[in-house]
mmCIF file of C-alpha atoms in Angstrom:
data_model
loop_
_atom_site.group_PDB
_atom_site.id
_atom_site.type_symbol
_atom_site.label_atom_id
_atom_site.label_comp_id
_atom_site.label_asym_id
_atom_site.label_seq_id
_atom_site.Cartn_x
_atom_site.Cartn_y
_atom_site.Cartn_z
ATOM 1 C CA UNK N 1 43.462 105.448 159.985
ATOM 2 C CA UNK N 2 42.509 102.524 157.740
ATOM 3 C CA UNK N 3 43.120 104.675 154.658
ATOM 4 C CA UNK N 4 46.587 105.593 155.952
ATOM 5 C CA UNK N 5 47.535 101.881 156.420
ATOM 6 C CA UNK N 6 46.317 100.990 152.921
ATOM 7 C CA UNK N 7 48.349 103.850 151.428
ATOM 8 C CA UNK N 8 51.492 102.663 153.205
ATOM 9 C CA UNK N 9 50.988 99.096 151.933
ATOM 10 C CA UNK N 10 50.493 100.317 148.339
ATOM 11 C CA UNK N 11 53.665 102.439 148.598
ATOM 12 C CA UNK N 12 55.677 99.444 149.872
ATOM 13 C CA UNK N 13 54.408 97.234 147.037
ATOM 14 C CA UNK N 14 55.303 99.913 144.495
ATOM 15 C CA UNK N 15 58.888 100.173 145.842
ATOM 16 C CA UNK N 16 59.282 96.353 145.676
ATOM 17 C CA UNK N 17 58.021 96.244 142.082
ATOM 18 C CA UNK N 18 60.487 98.943 141.011
ATOM 19 C CA UNK N 19 63.378 97.069 142.667
ATOM 20 C CA UNK N 20 62.473 93.797 140.946
ATOM 21 C CA UNK N 21 62.164 95.542 137.570
ATOM 22 C CA UNK N 22 65.621 97.097 137.997
ATOM 23 C CA UNK N 23 67.191 93.743 138.911
ATOM 24 C CA UNK N 24 65.573 92.037 135.923
ATOM 25 C CA UNK N 25 66.861 94.668 133.521
ATOM 26 C CA UNK N 26 70.421 94.506 134.920
ATOM 27 C CA UNK N 27 70.611 90.718 134.509
ATOM 28 C CA UNK N 28 68.793 90.558 131.186
ATOM 29 C CA UNK N 29 69.668 91.292 127.603
ATOM 30 C CA UNK N 30 68.325 94.805 127.444
ATOM 31 C CA UNK N 31 64.775 93.819 126.555
ATOM 32 C CA UNK N 32 63.654 93.138 130.102
ATOM 33 C CA UNK N 33 63.983 89.366 129.616
ATOM 34 C CA UNK N 34 66.579 87.401 131.594
ATOM 35 C CA UNK N 35 68.907 85.511 129.245
ATOM 36 C CA UNK N 36 71.365 82.672 129.762
ATOM 37 C CA UNK N 37 75.116 83.400 129.874
ATOM 38 C CA UNK N 38 76.480 83.827 126.365
ATOM 39 C CA UNK N 39 79.278 81.583 125.086
ATOM 40 C CA UNK N 40 81.743 83.194 122.697
ATOM 41 C CA UNK N 41 82.814 81.134 119.719
ATOM 42 C CA UNK N 42 86.186 79.568 120.367
ATOM 43 C CA UNK N 43 89.246 79.692 118.156
ATOM 44 C CA UNK N 44 91.276 76.813 116.853
ATOM 45 C CA UNK N 45 93.306 74.952 119.444
ATOM 46 C CA UNK N 46 97.051 75.584 119.520
ATOM 47 C CA UNK N 47 98.849 73.650 116.824
ATOM 48 C CA UNK N 48 100.760 71.525 119.293
ATOM 49 C CA UNK N 49 97.820 70.795 121.531
ATOM 50 C CA UNK N 50 98.078 67.006 121.594
ATOM 51 C CA UNK N 51 101.513 65.467 122.151
ATOM 52 C CA UNK N 52 100.166 61.987 121.322
ATOM 53 C CA UNK N 53 99.690 62.878 117.656
ATOM 54 C CA UNK N 54 102.146 62.849 114.800
ATOM 55 C CA UNK N 55 102.489 66.596 114.464
ATOM 56 C CA UNK N 56 99.308 67.327 112.551
ATOM 57 C CA UNK N 57 96.590 65.951 114.777
ATOM 58 C CA UNK N 58 96.746 62.418 113.408
ATOM 59 C CA UNK N 59 97.023 59.662 116.044
ATOM 60 C CA UNK N 60 100.392 58.030 115.729
ATOM 61 C CA UNK N 61 102.297 55.166 117.275
ATOM 62 C CA UNK N 62 104.712 56.178 120.002
ATOM 63 C CA UNK N 63 108.010 54.864 121.200
ATOM 64 C CA UNK N 64 108.779 54.141 124.800
ATOM 65 C CA UNK N 65 112.515 54.311 124.137
ATOM 66 C CA UNK N 66 115.103 57.056 124.444
ATOM 67 C CA UNK N 67 115.878 59.523 121.673
ATOM 68 C CA UNK N 68 119.247 61.278 121.698
ATOM 69 C CA UNK N 69 120.006 64.437 119.734
ATOM 70 C CA UNK N 70 123.605 65.207 118.799
ATOM 71 C CA UNK N 71 125.147 68.595 118.224
ATOM 72 C CA UNK N 72 127.287 67.526 115.285
ATOM 73 C CA UNK N 73 125.513 69.690 112.713
ATOM 74 C CA UNK N 74 127.707 72.334 111.099
ATOM 75 C CA UNK N 75 125.499 75.079 112.507
ATOM 76 C CA UNK N 76 125.529 73.663 116.007
ATOM 77 C CA UNK N 77 127.000 75.490 118.972
ATOM 78 C CA UNK N 78 127.124 72.468 121.244
ATOM 79 C CA UNK N 79 129.017 69.221 120.790
ATOM 80 C CA UNK N 80 127.265 67.441 123.637
ATOM 81 C CA UNK N 81 124.328 65.103 123.594
ATOM 82 C CA UNK N 82 120.820 65.398 124.907
ATOM 83 C CA UNK N 83 118.650 62.511 125.950
ATOM 84 C CA UNK N 84 114.891 62.634 125.685
ATOM 85 C CA UNK N 85 112.766 59.887 127.118
ATOM 86 C CA UNK N 86 109.407 59.508 125.428
ATOM 87 C CA UNK N 87 106.670 58.092 127.618
ATOM 88 C CA UNK N 88 103.624 56.365 126.222
ATOM 89 C CA UNK N 89 101.828 59.709 126.149
ATOM 90 C CA UNK N 90 104.737 61.478 124.462
ATOM 91 C CA UNK N 91 104.804 64.142 127.193
ATOM 92 C CA UNK N 92 108.103 65.940 127.840
ATOM 93 C CA UNK N 93 109.025 68.715 130.208
ATOM 94 C CA UNK N 94 109.852 71.256 127.493
ATOM 95 C CA UNK N 95 107.656 72.797 124.815
ATOM 96 C CA UNK N 96 107.912 72.420 121.071
ATOM 97 C CA UNK N 97 110.386 74.332 118.941
ATOM 98 C CA UNK N 98 108.859 77.245 117.058
ATOM 99 C CA UNK N 99 109.857 78.164 113.526
ATOM 100 C CA UNK N 100 111.608 81.332 114.710
ATOM 101 C CA UNK N 101 113.858 79.209 116.924
ATOM 102 C CA UNK N 102 115.014 76.832 114.195
ATOM 103 C CA UNK N 103 117.322 76.831 111.204
ATOM 104 C CA UNK N 104 116.941 74.348 108.362
ATOM 105 C CA UNK N 105 119.142 72.722 105.762
ATOM 106 C CA UNK N 106 119.086 69.748 103.412
ATOM 107 C CA UNK N 107 121.862 67.210 103.913
ATOM 108 C CA UNK N 108 123.692 65.253 101.259
ATOM 109 C CA UNK N 109 122.035 62.613 99.099
ATOM 110 C CA UNK N 110 122.350 58.982 100.182
ATOM 111 C CA UNK N 111 121.058 57.166 97.086
ATOM 112 C CA UNK N 112 120.137 53.519 97.044
ATOM 113 C CA UNK N 113 118.015 51.030 95.043
ATOM 114 C CA UNK N 114 116.873 53.709 92.619
ATOM 115 C CA UNK N 115 115.911 56.061 95.448
ATOM 116 C CA UNK N 116 117.199 59.533 96.227
ATOM 117 C CA UNK N 117 117.338 60.109 99.980
ATOM 118 C CA UNK N 118 117.911 63.499 101.598
ATOM 119 C CA UNK N 119 117.790 64.446 105.287
ATOM 120 C CA UNK N 120 115.843 67.577 106.181
ATOM 121 C CA UNK N 121 117.745 68.893 109.192
ATOM 122 C CA UNK N 122 116.302 71.290 111.776
ATOM 123 C CA UNK N 123 118.711 72.810 114.287
ATOM 124 C CA UNK N 124 117.743 74.558 117.498
ATOM 125 C CA UNK N 125 119.091 78.085 117.033
ATOM 126 C CA UNK N 126 117.498 79.437 120.209
ATOM 127 C CA UNK N 127 118.836 79.720 123.723
ATOM 128 C CA UNK N 128 116.365 77.267 125.252
ATOM 129 C CA UNK N 129 115.659 73.552 125.094
ATOM 130 C CA UNK N 130 112.661 72.633 122.935
ATOM 131 C CA UNK N 131 111.168 69.641 121.147
ATOM 132 C CA UNK N 132 110.136 68.471 117.687
ATOM 133 C CA UNK N 133 107.758 65.590 117.092
ATOM 134 C CA UNK N 134 106.297 64.066 113.955
ATOM 135 C CA UNK N 135 106.487 64.928 110.263
ATOM 136 C CA UNK N 136 107.679 68.147 108.643
ATOM 137 C CA UNK N 137 105.716 69.926 105.973
ATOM 138 C CA UNK N 138 107.617 70.291 102.702
ATOM 139 C CA UNK N 139 107.154 71.592 99.173
ATOM 140 C CA UNK N 140 109.384 72.258 96.185
ATOM 141 C CA UNK N 141 108.948 75.724 94.644
ATOM 142 C CA UNK N 142 110.460 77.561 91.697
ATOM 143 C CA UNK N 143 111.977 81.040 91.570
ATOM 144 C CA UNK N 144 108.491 82.575 91.352
ATOM 145 C CA UNK N 145 107.387 80.780 94.498
ATOM 146 C CA UNK N 146 105.063 78.381 92.656
ATOM 147 C CA UNK N 147 104.860 74.852 94.014
ATOM 148 C CA UNK N 148 106.222 72.125 91.762
ATOM 149 C CA UNK N 149 104.379 68.844 91.978
ATOM 150 C CA UNK N 150 101.909 67.647 94.610
ATOM 151 C CA UNK N 151 102.449 67.743 98.361
ATOM 152 C CA UNK N 152 104.825 65.019 99.579
ATOM 153 C CA UNK N 153 103.241 61.975 101.161
ATOM 154 C CA UNK N 154 103.939 60.709 104.668
ATOM 155 C CA UNK N 155 105.750 57.415 104.914
ATOM 156 C CA UNK N 156 103.361 55.024 106.637
ATOM 157 C CA UNK N 157 104.462 52.912 109.574
ATOM 158 C CA UNK N 158 106.871 55.483 110.988
ATOM 159 C CA UNK N 159 107.350 55.364 114.748
ATOM 160 C CA UNK N 160 106.895 58.821 116.232
ATOM 161 C CA UNK N 161 109.095 59.995 119.093
ATOM 162 C CA UNK N 162 109.535 63.348 120.763
ATOM 163 C CA UNK N 163 113.051 64.644 120.089
ATOM 164 C CA UNK N 164 114.412 67.075 122.663
ATOM 165 C CA UNK N 165 116.910 69.597 121.327
ATOM 166 C CA UNK N 166 119.248 71.616 123.462
ATOM 167 C CA UNK N 167 120.568 74.811 121.855
ATOM 168 C CA UNK N 168 122.654 73.885 118.803
ATOM 169 C CA UNK N 169 121.336 70.331 118.502
ATOM 170 C CA UNK N 170 119.558 68.859 115.497
ATOM 171 C CA UNK N 171 116.820 66.515 114.351
ATOM 172 C CA UNK N 172 116.281 65.146 110.856
ATOM 173 C CA UNK N 173 113.458 63.780 108.723
ATOM 174 C CA UNK N 174 113.880 61.860 105.495
ATOM 175 C CA UNK N 175 112.812 63.192 102.084
ATOM 176 C CA UNK N 176 112.878 60.450 99.442
ATOM 177 C CA UNK N 177 111.798 59.952 95.832
ATOM 178 C CA UNK N 178 112.517 57.591 92.964
ATOM 179 C CA UNK N 179 115.285 58.597 90.592
ATOM 180 C CA UNK N 180 113.413 60.191 87.662
ATOM 181 C CA UNK N 181 115.813 58.693 85.121
ATOM 182 C CA UNK N 182 114.772 55.249 86.337
ATOM 183 C CA UNK N 183 111.093 55.889 87.022
ATOM 184 C CA UNK N 184 110.441 57.950 83.902
ATOM 185 C CA UNK N 185 108.578 60.619 85.893
ATOM 186 C CA UNK N 186 108.295 64.146 84.525
ATOM 187 C CA UNK N 187 110.660 66.507 86.294
ATOM 188 C CA UNK N 188 111.246 70.115 87.223
ATOM 189 C CA UNK N 189 114.156 71.891 88.865
ATOM 190 C CA UNK N 190 113.151 73.745 92.031
ATOM 191 C CA UNK N 191 115.105 76.608 93.508
ATOM 192 C CA UNK N 192 113.806 76.189 97.059
ATOM 193 C CA UNK N 193 112.535 73.559 99.448
ATOM 194 C CA UNK N 194 109.966 75.072 101.803
ATOM 195 C CA UNK N 195 110.031 73.309 105.173
ATOM 196 C CA UNK N 196 107.458 73.717 107.947
ATOM 197 C CA UNK N 197 108.375 72.337 111.386
ATOM 198 C CA UNK N 198 105.845 70.038 113.090
ATOM 199 C CA UNK N 199 102.824 71.853 114.549
ATOM 200 C CA UNK N 200 103.984 75.205 113.159
ATOM 201 C CA UNK N 201 102.452 77.392 110.449
ATOM 202 C CA UNK N 202 105.422 79.552 109.471
ATOM 203 C CA UNK N 203 107.872 77.857 107.065
ATOM 204 C CA UNK N 204 111.610 77.932 106.587
ATOM 205 C CA UNK N 205 113.145 78.211 103.109
ATOM 206 C CA UNK N 206 116.158 76.145 102.085
ATOM 207 C CA UNK N 207 118.026 76.618 98.799
ATOM 208 C CA UNK N 208 117.676 73.479 96.679
ATOM 209 C CA UNK N 209 120.873 72.591 94.806
ATOM 210 C CA UNK N 210 120.233 68.912 94.122
ATOM 211 C CA UNK N 211 118.861 69.101 90.598
ATOM 212 C CA UNK N 212 115.607 67.822 89.174
ATOM 213 C CA UNK N 213 112.780 66.281 91.178
ATOM 214 C CA UNK N 214 109.744 64.272 90.007
ATOM 215 C CA UNK N 215 106.572 66.341 89.681
ATOM 216 C CA UNK N 216 104.128 64.165 87.725
ATOM 217 C CA UNK N 217 103.686 60.883 85.947
ATOM 218 C CA UNK N 218 104.976 57.476 86.918
ATOM 219 C CA UNK N 219 106.471 57.077 90.415
ATOM 220 C CA UNK N 220 106.461 60.814 91.026
ATOM 221 C CA UNK N 221 105.614 60.664 94.728
ATOM 222 C CA UNK N 222 107.919 62.394 97.171
ATOM 223 C CA UNK N 223 107.780 60.926 100.673
ATOM 224 C CA UNK N 224 108.598 62.192 104.167
ATOM 225 C CA UNK N 225 109.533 60.363 107.341
ATOM 226 C CA UNK N 226 109.189 61.514 110.954
ATOM 227 C CA UNK N 227 111.921 63.376 112.795
ATOM 228 C CA UNK N 228 114.680 61.489 114.558
ATOM 229 C CA UNK N 229 117.586 62.753 116.609
ATOM 230 C CA UNK N 230 120.770 63.830 114.852
ATOM 231 C CA UNK N 231 121.527 65.055 111.336
ATOM 232 C CA UNK N 232 120.935 61.889 109.325
ATOM 233 C CA UNK N 233 124.568 61.835 108.225
#
């Protein structure tokens, strides 16, 4: 009788050991050792992740005022106005405009004090309301697609606002440089201005018909301002 009881106890212990071994293997990493949950490497945050930055992740000053976008651009489909109120955090109810939803053009020159001043105009060509905020990306390129001159510099001290665009409405950013004939900078004649909307990676290409631009030497810097409502005209 005693032998029978001992046999039953040994059988029960054997069943328990097998169960524990199975549980350990199921929760482990295949080697019989329990491992901690694995964390997969993350990817880069969305380009427009922080509305309090200037469009490229750089902290920027914000405006607590109201920014109004007009639909007076030649490519516009709406002649109304849209008002966007920027809070201190720069948060708006609509999301940013993507490159595929925008058209681009370069407005007429407004020269002054030896400076050439052109508005880069983005127009909402989509069927929804969206926003632009901060600086554009820009580069002059030749017919072969090679960039002419260094990347433009951002104009310091610009006040950043979120511009809300209804379908057909526009926002503009300034592109300025010193007149090469006055500055003595070396020049080149681009065929295209490549424009990248704020927080986007895909560019838009605009035919450049405004002659030579400075690419090196004295006073060759090209500068950009932040987007404001309207067309800059």
